[in-house]
Amino acid sequence: MNETDILARVLARIKPDADEHRKMQEVVDHIFALIKQVVSKKDLSGVEAVLVGSAARGTWISGEHDLDIFISFPGDADKEDLKTKGLEIAKEVASNADGFIERYAEHPYIHADFYGFKVDLVPCFGVSSAAHIRSAVDRTPFHNRFVLVRIRGLEDDVMLLKQFMKATGVYGSDLRTGGFSGYLSELLVIHYGSFIEVIRAADEWKPGVTIDINKHGTRKHKDVLVVTDPTDPVRNVAAALVMDKFVSFINAARQYLDKPSMEMFFPVPVSCMDDDEFSMILNKRGTSIVVVLFDKPDVVDDILYPQLFMLHNSLKDMVKRNEFSIHAGDVWAGESKAAVMLEFQVSELPFVKKHTGPPVWAKQHAKQFNDKYQQQDKQDSVLSLVYIEDGRYRVDISRKYLSAADLIRHEIHTCKLGRHVGESIRSGFTVLEDIQVADIEDYSFRVFLKGFFHSISGIT
Amino acid sequence: MNETDILARVLARIKPDADEHRKMQEVVDHIFALIKQVVSKKDLSGVEAVLVGSAARGTWISGEHDLDIFISFPGDADKEDLKTKGLEIAKEVASNADGFIERYAEHPYIHADFYGFKVDLVPCFGVSSAAHIRSAVDRTPFHNRFVLVRIRGLEDDVMLLKQFMKATGVYGSDLRTGGFSGYLSELLVIHYGSFIEVIRAADEWKPGVTIDINKHGTRKHKDVLVVTDPTDPVRNVAAALVMDKFVSFINAARQYLDKPSMEMFFPVPVSCMDDDEFSMILNKRGTSIVVVLFDKPDVVDDILYPQLFMLHNSLKDMVKRNEFSIHAGDVWAGESKAAVMLEFQVSELPFVKKHTGPPVWAKQHAKQFNDKYQQQDKQDSVLSLVYIEDGRYRVDISRKYLSAADLIRHEIHTCKLGRHVGESIRSGFTVLEDIQVADIEDYSFRVFLKGFFHSISGIT
């Protein structure tokens, strides 16, 4: 199949049809009417509904039923007023929905469910220019306007790029993914002109590549990709993109250019790893596995994942400080449980450990070190005389934890723990080693295992 | 015992008495007469004998029977003449000795044994100033003259300092020791004024400390101690001093100031380690020991030790490159055998090993790496798909050597081997592990073992 055919077939699967468009328009019209009604009842002049996001721009993908509807207050409205009255309006509108919850960003908003659509009702200030925004969300309508007048005729390309990014695992600027936002993908298409030109450009990208559509950027960014916000010269739209998602996109782009295929848009789902494969992998690799398993805190992913990453990094630092050596590690969260999994090259160490003291010429420190470690008979943990190596005092002492699992069991509380993960860990956790990890039967954990080992057998 | 008493008692043991002085003078007179006789027989006008070194300066220690006698040719003599005729004279003189051998520095000289004295008969050019020296040894007579006129009254202090340095293991600028030369110890006493002032100064030394008695130094040196040669402004007399001997002297000086004792001049000899203690130490430490044992090449220490150090460093580099981890290491040479001994924190590793490829954005290298490792079915050694981590491609491959001893057994030939050690290794070597090391019964090896572990029990 040639590239044109492939893209046509992808679009046939992801482009919303007239029926889907109509349904969405009906829902939008309905909610707009509700907002108008509530606003007029409350006699709030100047407050109006604004549709933003991919629905407003015609760049959403079939089956995505997300609506971002902003309740825009006059630019000079009172901040407290917007907070209370904005939320009142949103709640009253949402009282007609199939259900709703209150969520928090810089100020509260409502997430509601209307006829199968997930709708965010977000109060904002309708300021006159992007330079005068009063809260972070006020920027969105400007993004909307910038994209709307430039995206006509490019909607298909944006849809193709979003689908390609989803398939590659790099779509979404949420804190779990650290990938490309919808707005970023739209700007890339506007800048490069088409899906395929974005792909060709990515094949040449290097960290630090900079795109400034308006040529108005005023700040240096250290991010891997810098796309100056056309509505804000100091902001990098790609600030949330992490290194490995950046290069994964480059890698996928290169593979696509080498051999385009439907599979690059619709990958075969990863299978899960059964007990036999897991024990075979353990034998084949010879490494040790340690999993810290605990109850998953009941918070949204954008709160959960940064805390899981923090725990992962803090555990890695701790085991390295203690001279164990790590091959790989990752975090997982299922329905009710969460875990950090570490694979060790070295998970056991001998009793003796070299303790490094000050340089011999650092007189004061040298004295303290010698005073402490020369009283050998008082300390069972001191295994040698103080000696000199590479200009410094050293002494052989006994290691407290001979295994990484033991270290983690006893010292996890000294790791950097986010609030919710910390609470969960303090209320209990399990450390599983090697074949014990197969006790976790959760299907999504078994899928995670398959990915963890980059297993060759996992692909076919 | 107070310090004055200690120093008096040390001197009583190390200061040559009148009898010893007389005997030395007799030997010197005898050799001078022989040289005069040979020179006159050969009709070599302007060639004369010069006594240099500690014997000439009255700074030798009782029992040291080393004589440095230079056969000084006119400063403008022919280089080839000096080489052949100088050696002829030395050989003819030495034919009266109890035995002699030819040795090589910049040019050949004779090492002879006269009545129990070890005598170096060294041809040199008697140049008019140190600025005009024609071979490295020509500098020595200038050192001699500089010290002679300044050392009167300080001989005892030099002897004390030399004895203190011997006891500390830092005396000798040979390539095995990397310590303080006799000339250097004399300059230190001249500069600081006495033994105790040298000790007090060393207590404050830091790497890079610079002493320039003549204030004529013209060159920056990066050595840990810089003592500008009073007879040569570009030369650092302490260039051979290595970091750990430098700081060992600082450490000993500090201990002496804290608590002076006879033991600091005459330490209790280190005992040797028997089988029981060795196996107890292995159990207590939990580390793995690997000893590479081979025939000791029949060369002098100044040739042997640099090659042993080179092998030691090259082995350390190799095992680290292969991700094993070392706790300690040292070299040993006995009568007929030599060895490098390594103590490992990690001497065994799992089958799987992470192989790091190029950054994803390095297009050409990326392609080569992927081409090589994506044909998994062709390679049993590839254990995973190519994956991305920290911006680079990686792939899990199988490790060739699971143990450090195996690695060394099979790859020692790829290490940097000096000429003589290389020949010996190529003709055969043994790798001993853990308790097998106790197969080496050599007494000096057992003393070496005691020091290797800085064992607490080794001191009392």
PDB file of N, CA and C in Angstrom, chain B residues 19-92:
ATOM      1  N   ASP B  19      84.008   4.083  64.714  1.00  0.00           N
ATOM      2  CA  ASP B  19      84.481   2.881  64.061  1.00  0.00           C
ATOM      3  C   ASP B  19      83.884   2.739  62.658  1.00  0.00           C
ATOM      4  N   GLU B  20      82.566   2.978  62.589  1.00  0.00           N
ATOM      5  CA  GLU B  20      81.875   2.849  61.306  1.00  0.00           C
ATOM      6  C   GLU B  20      82.369   3.919  60.318  1.00  0.00           C
ATOM      7  N   HIS B  21      82.587   5.147  60.842  1.00  0.00           N
ATOM      8  CA  HIS B  21      83.133   6.227  60.021  1.00  0.00           C
ATOM      9  C   HIS B  21      84.498   5.848  59.467  1.00  0.00           C
ATOM     10  N   ARG B  22      85.321   5.273  60.336  1.00  0.00           N
ATOM     11  CA  ARG B  22      86.681   4.926  59.959  1.00  0.00           C
ATOM     12  C   ARG B  22      86.683   3.860  58.869  1.00  0.00           C
ATOM     13  N   LYS B  23      85.828   2.854  59.080  1.00  0.00           N
ATOM     14  CA  LYS B  23      85.754   1.781  58.094  1.00  0.00           C
ATOM     15  C   LYS B  23      85.350   2.322  56.730  1.00  0.00           C
ATOM     16  N   MET B  24      84.352   3.206  56.745  1.00  0.00           N
ATOM     17  CA  MET B  24      83.890   3.765  55.466  1.00  0.00           C
ATOM     18  C   MET B  24      85.009   4.562  54.804  1.00  0.00           C
ATOM     19  N   GLN B  25      85.678   5.364  55.615  1.00  0.00           N
ATOM     20  CA  GLN B  25      86.757   6.189  55.058  1.00  0.00           C
ATOM     21  C   GLN B  25      87.829   5.303  54.414  1.00  0.00           C
ATOM     22  N   GLU B  26      88.126   4.183  55.084  1.00  0.00           N
ATOM     23  CA  GLU B  26      89.128   3.252  54.543  1.00  0.00           C
ATOM     24  C   GLU B  26      88.718   2.719  53.171  1.00  0.00           C
ATOM     25  N   VAL B  27      87.435   2.348  53.052  1.00  0.00           N
ATOM     26  CA  VAL B  27      86.948   1.826  51.774  1.00  0.00           C
ATOM     27  C   VAL B  27      87.004   2.906  50.705  1.00  0.00           C
ATOM     28  N   VAL B  28      86.578   4.116  51.074  1.00  0.00           N
ATOM     29  CA  VAL B  28      86.602   5.227  50.115  1.00  0.00           C
ATOM     30  C   VAL B  28      88.040   5.481  49.664  1.00  0.00           C
ATOM     31  N   ASP B  29      88.950   5.562  50.642  1.00  0.00           N
ATOM     32  CA  ASP B  29      90.365   5.821  50.304  1.00  0.00           C
ATOM     33  C   ASP B  29      90.905   4.746  49.364  1.00  0.00           C
ATOM     34  N   HIS B  30      90.563   3.500  49.663  1.00  0.00           N
ATOM     35  CA  HIS B  30      91.007   2.370  48.849  1.00  0.00           C
ATOM     36  C   HIS B  30      90.533   2.516  47.402  1.00  0.00           C
ATOM     37  N   ILE B  31      89.253   2.837  47.244  1.00  0.00           N
ATOM     38  CA  ILE B  31      88.692   2.930  45.886  1.00  0.00           C
ATOM     39  C   ILE B  31      89.272   4.144  45.153  1.00  0.00           C
ATOM     40  N   PHE B  32      89.406   5.270  45.879  1.00  0.00           N
ATOM     41  CA  PHE B  32      90.012   6.464  45.268  1.00  0.00           C
ATOM     42  C   PHE B  32      91.408   6.150  44.742  1.00  0.00           C
ATOM     43  N   ALA B  33      92.168   5.399  45.567  1.00  0.00           N
ATOM     44  CA  ALA B  33      93.534   5.036  45.163  1.00  0.00           C
ATOM     45  C   ALA B  33      93.510   4.180  43.898  1.00  0.00           C
ATOM     46  N   LEU B  34      92.540   3.245  43.868  1.00  0.00           N
ATOM     47  CA  LEU B  34      92.424   2.377  42.686  1.00  0.00           C
ATOM     48  C   LEU B  34      92.112   3.199  41.441  1.00  0.00           C
ATOM     49  N   ILE B  35      91.197   4.143  41.611  1.00  0.00           N
ATOM     50  CA  ILE B  35      90.810   4.969  40.450  1.00  0.00           C
ATOM     51  C   ILE B  35      92.025   5.760  39.950  1.00  0.00           C
ATOM     52  N   LYS B  36      92.728   6.387  40.899  1.00  0.00           N
ATOM     53  CA  LYS B  36      93.901   7.193  40.562  1.00  0.00           C
ATOM     54  C   LYS B  36      94.912   6.367  39.760  1.00  0.00           C
ATOM     55  N   GLN B  37      95.125   5.170  40.242  1.00  0.00           N
ATOM     56  CA  GLN B  37      96.068   4.219  39.630  1.00  0.00           C
ATOM     57  C   GLN B  37      95.680   3.890  38.183  1.00  0.00           C
ATOM     58  N   VAL B  38      94.394   3.539  37.996  1.00  0.00           N
ATOM     59  CA  VAL B  38      93.912   3.180  36.656  1.00  0.00           C
ATOM     60  C   VAL B  38      93.993   4.379  35.720  1.00  0.00           C
ATOM     61  N   VAL B  39      93.582   5.541  36.246  1.00  0.00           N
ATOM     62  CA  VAL B  39      93.566   6.754  35.426  1.00  0.00           C
ATOM     63  C   VAL B  39      94.984   7.088  34.964  1.00  0.00           C
ATOM     64  N   SER B  40      95.942   6.948  35.887  1.00  0.00           N
ATOM     65  CA  SER B  40      97.309   7.333  35.530  1.00  0.00           C
ATOM     66  C   SER B  40      97.891   6.314  34.556  1.00  0.00           C
ATOM     67  N   LYS B  41      97.548   5.019  34.767  1.00  0.00           N
ATOM     68  CA  LYS B  41      98.023   3.983  33.858  1.00  0.00           C
ATOM     69  C   LYS B  41      97.531   4.254  32.436  1.00  0.00           C
ATOM     70  N   LYS B  42      96.262   4.712  32.345  1.00  0.00           N
ATOM     71  CA  LYS B  42      95.664   4.958  31.033  1.00  0.00           C
ATOM     72  C   LYS B  42      96.029   6.340  30.503  1.00  0.00           C
ATOM     73  N   ASP B  43      96.733   7.124  31.349  1.00  0.00           N
ATOM     74  CA  ASP B  43      97.176   8.438  30.937  1.00  0.00           C
ATOM     75  C   ASP B  43      96.007   9.354  30.564  1.00  0.00           C
ATOM     76  N   LEU B  44      94.988   9.329  31.443  1.00  0.00           N
ATOM     77  CA  LEU B  44      93.792  10.148  31.194  1.00  0.00           C
ATOM     78  C   LEU B  44      93.824  11.389  32.090  1.00  0.00           C
ATOM     79  N   SER B  45      94.415  12.453  31.587  1.00  0.00           N
ATOM     80  CA  SER B  45      94.537  13.637  32.434  1.00  0.00           C
ATOM     81  C   SER B  45      93.166  14.271  32.648  1.00  0.00           C
ATOM     82  N   GLY B  46      92.962  14.820  33.844  1.00  0.00           N
ATOM     83  CA  GLY B  46      91.704  15.538  34.138  1.00  0.00           C
ATOM     84  C   GLY B  46      90.602  14.634  34.630  1.00  0.00           C
ATOM     85  N   VAL B  47      90.821  13.334  34.676  1.00  0.00           N
ATOM     86  CA  VAL B  47      89.785  12.432  35.197  1.00  0.00           C
ATOM     87  C   VAL B  47      90.052  12.201  36.677  1.00  0.00           C
ATOM     88  N   GLU B  48      89.007  12.443  37.533  1.00  0.00           N
ATOM     89  CA  GLU B  48      89.226  12.249  38.966  1.00  0.00           C
ATOM     90  C   GLU B  48      88.002  11.660  39.665  1.00  0.00           C
ATOM     91  N   ALA B  49      88.249  11.095  40.850  1.00  0.00           N
ATOM     92  CA  ALA B  49      87.163  10.489  41.624  1.00  0.00           C
ATOM     93  C   ALA B  49      86.499  11.550  42.515  1.00  0.00           C
ATOM     94  N   VAL B  50      85.177  11.462  42.641  1.00  0.00           N
ATOM     95  CA  VAL B  50      84.425  12.377  43.517  1.00  0.00           C
ATOM     96  C   VAL B  50      83.456  11.537  44.346  1.00  0.00           C
ATOM     97  N   LEU B  51      83.508  11.718  45.684  1.00  0.00           N
ATOM     98  CA  LEU B  51      82.542  11.038  46.547  1.00  0.00           C
ATOM     99  C   LEU B  51      81.314  11.922  46.675  1.00  0.00           C
ATOM    100  N   VAL B  52      80.137  11.386  46.368  1.00  0.00           N
ATOM    101  CA  VAL B  52      78.890  12.153  46.513  1.00  0.00           C
ATOM    102  C   VAL B  52      77.933  11.343  47.405  1.00  0.00           C
ATOM    103  N   GLY B  53      76.708  11.847  47.558  1.00  0.00           N
ATOM    104  CA  GLY B  53      75.698  11.111  48.329  1.00  0.00           C
ATOM    105  C   GLY B  53      75.861  11.293  49.829  1.00  0.00           C
ATOM    106  N   SER B  54      75.102  10.530  50.571  1.00  0.00           N
ATOM    107  CA  SER B  54      75.031  10.714  52.025  1.00  0.00           C
ATOM    108  C   SER B  54      76.362  10.447  52.720  1.00  0.00           C
ATOM    109  N   ALA B  55      77.177   9.561  52.140  1.00  0.00           N
ATOM    110  CA  ALA B  55      78.481   9.286  52.741  1.00  0.00           C
ATOM    111  C   ALA B  55      79.334  10.545  52.697  1.00  0.00           C
ATOM    112  N   ALA B  56      79.277  11.271  51.565  1.00  0.00           N
ATOM    113  CA  ALA B  56      80.060  12.500  51.417  1.00  0.00           C
ATOM    114  C   ALA B  56      79.589  13.574  52.383  1.00  0.00           C
ATOM    115  N   ARG B  57      78.307  13.538  52.744  1.00  0.00           N
ATOM    116  CA  ARG B  57      77.729  14.630  53.527  1.00  0.00           C
ATOM    117  C   ARG B  57      77.616  14.293  55.011  1.00  0.00           C
ATOM    118  N   GLY B  58      77.977  13.067  55.354  1.00  0.00           N
ATOM    119  CA  GLY B  58      77.855  12.674  56.755  1.00  0.00           C
ATOM    120  C   GLY B  58      76.412  12.537  57.200  1.00  0.00           C
ATOM    121  N   THR B  59      75.533  12.177  56.251  1.00  0.00           N
ATOM    122  CA  THR B  59      74.112  12.074  56.623  1.00  0.00           C
ATOM    123  C   THR B  59      73.605  10.649  56.440  1.00  0.00           C
ATOM    124  N   TRP B  60      74.554   9.688  56.369  1.00  0.00           N
ATOM    125  CA  TRP B  60      74.057   8.315  56.204  1.00  0.00           C
ATOM    126  C   TRP B  60      73.731   7.712  57.557  1.00  0.00           C
ATOM    127  N   ILE B  61      72.901   6.711  57.509  1.00  0.00           N
ATOM    128  CA  ILE B  61      72.412   6.079  58.732  1.00  0.00           C
ATOM    129  C   ILE B  61      73.195   4.803  58.982  1.00  0.00           C
ATOM    130  N   SER B  62      73.486   4.570  60.228  1.00  0.00           N
ATOM    131  CA  SER B  62      74.274   3.410  60.626  1.00  0.00           C
ATOM    132  C   SER B  62      73.728   2.135  59.979  1.00  0.00           C
ATOM    133  N   GLY B  63      74.666   1.362  59.413  1.00  0.00           N
ATOM    134  CA  GLY B  63      74.231   0.117  58.783  1.00  0.00           C
ATOM    135  C   GLY B  63      74.004   0.265  57.297  1.00  0.00           C
ATOM    136  N   GLU B  64      73.737   1.507  56.837  1.00  0.00           N
ATOM    137  CA  GLU B  64      73.641   1.759  55.395  1.00  0.00           C
ATOM    138  C   GLU B  64      75.046   1.770  54.837  1.00  0.00           C
ATOM    139  N   HIS B  65      75.335   0.893  53.931  1.00  0.00           N
ATOM    140  CA  HIS B  65      76.698   0.845  53.399  1.00  0.00           C
ATOM    141  C   HIS B  65      76.687   1.090  51.900  1.00  0.00           C
ATOM    142  N   ASP B  66      76.144   2.250  51.527  1.00  0.00           N
ATOM    143  CA  ASP B  66      76.069   2.617  50.110  1.00  0.00           C
ATOM    144  C   ASP B  66      77.061   3.738  49.822  1.00  0.00           C
ATOM    145  N   LEU B  67      77.863   3.554  48.798  1.00  0.00           N
ATOM    146  CA  LEU B  67      78.811   4.602  48.396  1.00  0.00           C
ATOM    147  C   LEU B  67      78.564   4.987  46.939  1.00  0.00           C
ATOM    148  N   ASP B  68      78.443   6.302  46.710  1.00  0.00           N
ATOM    149  CA  ASP B  68      78.317   6.787  45.331  1.00  0.00           C
ATOM    150  C   ASP B  68      79.619   7.472  44.961  1.00  0.00           C
ATOM    151  N   ILE B  69      80.388   6.815  44.104  1.00  0.00           N
ATOM    152  CA  ILE B  69      81.668   7.408  43.705  1.00  0.00           C
ATOM    153  C   ILE B  69      81.625   7.705  42.216  1.00  0.00           C
ATOM    154  N   PHE B  70      81.771   9.019  41.906  1.00  0.00           N
ATOM    155  CA  PHE B  70      81.691   9.437  40.511  1.00  0.00           C
ATOM    156  C   PHE B  70      83.086   9.509  39.911  1.00  0.00           C
ATOM    157  N   ILE B  71      83.208   9.088  38.666  1.00  0.00           N
ATOM    158  CA  ILE B  71      84.466   9.202  37.935  1.00  0.00           C
ATOM    159  C   ILE B  71      84.274  10.357  36.966  1.00  0.00           C
ATOM    160  N   SER B  72      84.831  11.499  37.363  1.00  0.00           N
ATOM    161  CA  SER B  72      84.511  12.746  36.685  1.00  0.00           C
ATOM    162  C   SER B  72      85.475  13.036  35.542  1.00  0.00           C
ATOM    163  N   PHE B  73      84.953  13.122  34.319  1.00  0.00           N
ATOM    164  CA  PHE B  73      85.737  13.474  33.135  1.00  0.00           C
ATOM    165  C   PHE B  73      85.677  14.984  32.935  1.00  0.00           C
ATOM    166  N   PRO B  74      86.645  15.554  32.184  1.00  0.00           N
ATOM    167  CA  PRO B  74      86.562  16.990  31.906  1.00  0.00           C
ATOM    168  C   PRO B  74      85.226  17.330  31.242  1.00  0.00           C
ATOM    169  N   GLY B  75      84.705  18.524  31.514  1.00  0.00           N
ATOM    170  CA  GLY B  75      83.397  18.941  31.016  1.00  0.00           C
ATOM    171  C   GLY B  75      83.277  18.901  29.507  1.00  0.00           C
ATOM    172  N   ASP B  76      84.410  19.024  28.800  1.00  0.00           N
ATOM    173  CA  ASP B  76      84.341  19.050  27.331  1.00  0.00           C
ATOM    174  C   ASP B  76      84.763  17.715  26.715  1.00  0.00           C
ATOM    175  N   ALA B  77      84.815  16.658  27.533  1.00  0.00           N
ATOM    176  CA  ALA B  77      85.233  15.348  27.017  1.00  0.00           C
ATOM    177  C   ALA B  77      84.240  14.840  25.977  1.00  0.00           C
ATOM    178  N   ASP B  78      84.704  13.965  25.123  1.00  0.00           N
ATOM    179  CA  ASP B  78      83.848  13.375  24.094  1.00  0.00           C
ATOM    180  C   ASP B  78      82.857  12.401  24.754  1.00  0.00           C
ATOM    181  N   LYS B  79      81.609  12.463  24.309  1.00  0.00           N
ATOM    182  CA  LYS B  79      80.549  11.667  24.944  1.00  0.00           C
ATOM    183  C   LYS B  79      80.813  10.162  24.793  1.00  0.00           C
ATOM    184  N   GLU B  80      81.239   9.782  23.608  1.00  0.00           N
ATOM    185  CA  GLU B  80      81.512   8.373  23.337  1.00  0.00           C
ATOM    186  C   GLU B  80      82.704   7.897  24.176  1.00  0.00           C
ATOM    187  N   ASP B  81      83.715   8.789  24.291  1.00  0.00           N
ATOM    188  CA  ASP B  81      84.899   8.529  25.117  1.00  0.00           C
ATOM    189  C   ASP B  81      84.520   8.247  26.558  1.00  0.00           C
ATOM    190  N   LEU B  82      83.677   9.149  27.098  1.00  0.00           N
ATOM    191  CA  LEU B  82      83.257   8.990  28.488  1.00  0.00           C
ATOM    192  C   LEU B  82      82.579   7.649  28.683  1.00  0.00           C
ATOM    193  N   LYS B  83      81.743   7.306  27.711  1.00  0.00           N
ATOM    194  CA  LYS B  83      80.975   6.074  27.827  1.00  0.00           C
ATOM    195  C   LYS B  83      81.906   4.855  27.845  1.00  0.00           C
ATOM    196  N   THR B  84      82.800   4.797  26.883  1.00  0.00           N
ATOM    197  CA  THR B  84      83.672   3.611  26.791  1.00  0.00           C
ATOM    198  C   THR B  84      84.775   3.654  27.839  1.00  0.00           C
ATOM    199  N   LYS B  85      85.507   4.786  27.904  1.00  0.00           N
ATOM    200  CA  LYS B  85      86.636   4.849  28.846  1.00  0.00           C
ATOM    201  C   LYS B  85      86.169   4.890  30.287  1.00  0.00           C
ATOM    202  N   GLY B  86      85.072   5.578  30.530  1.00  0.00           N
ATOM    203  CA  GLY B  86      84.518   5.632  31.889  1.00  0.00           C
ATOM    204  C   GLY B  86      84.201   4.236  32.386  1.00  0.00           C
ATOM    205  N   LEU B  87      83.555   3.479  31.515  1.00  0.00           N
ATOM    206  CA  LEU B  87      83.182   2.120  31.901  1.00  0.00           C
ATOM    207  C   LEU B  87      84.425   1.240  32.079  1.00  0.00           C
ATOM    208  N   GLU B  88      85.427   1.451  31.210  1.00  0.00           N
ATOM    209  CA  GLU B  88      86.679   0.709  31.333  1.00  0.00           C
ATOM    210  C   GLU B  88      87.326   0.924  32.704  1.00  0.00           C
ATOM    211  N   ILE B  89      87.401   2.210  33.104  1.00  0.00           N
ATOM    212  CA  ILE B  89      87.997   2.529  34.409  1.00  0.00           C
ATOM    213  C   ILE B  89      87.214   1.846  35.523  1.00  0.00           C
ATOM    214  N   ALA B  90      85.883   2.045  35.471  1.00  0.00           N
ATOM    215  CA  ALA B  90      85.031   1.491  36.523  1.00  0.00           C
ATOM    216  C   ALA B  90      85.207  -0.017  36.620  1.00  0.00           C
ATOM    217  N   LYS B  91      85.250  -0.675  35.457  1.00  0.00           N
ATOM    218  CA  LYS B  91      85.389  -2.137  35.449  1.00  0.00           C
ATOM    219  C   LYS B  91      86.740  -2.571  36.021  1.00  0.00           C
ATOM    220  N   GLU B  92      87.788  -1.835  35.639  1.00  0.00           N
ATOM    221  CA  GLU B  92      89.111  -2.206  36.122  1.00  0.00           C
ATOM    222  C   GLU B  92      89.201  -2.022  37.632  1.00  0.00           C
TER     223      GLU B  92
END
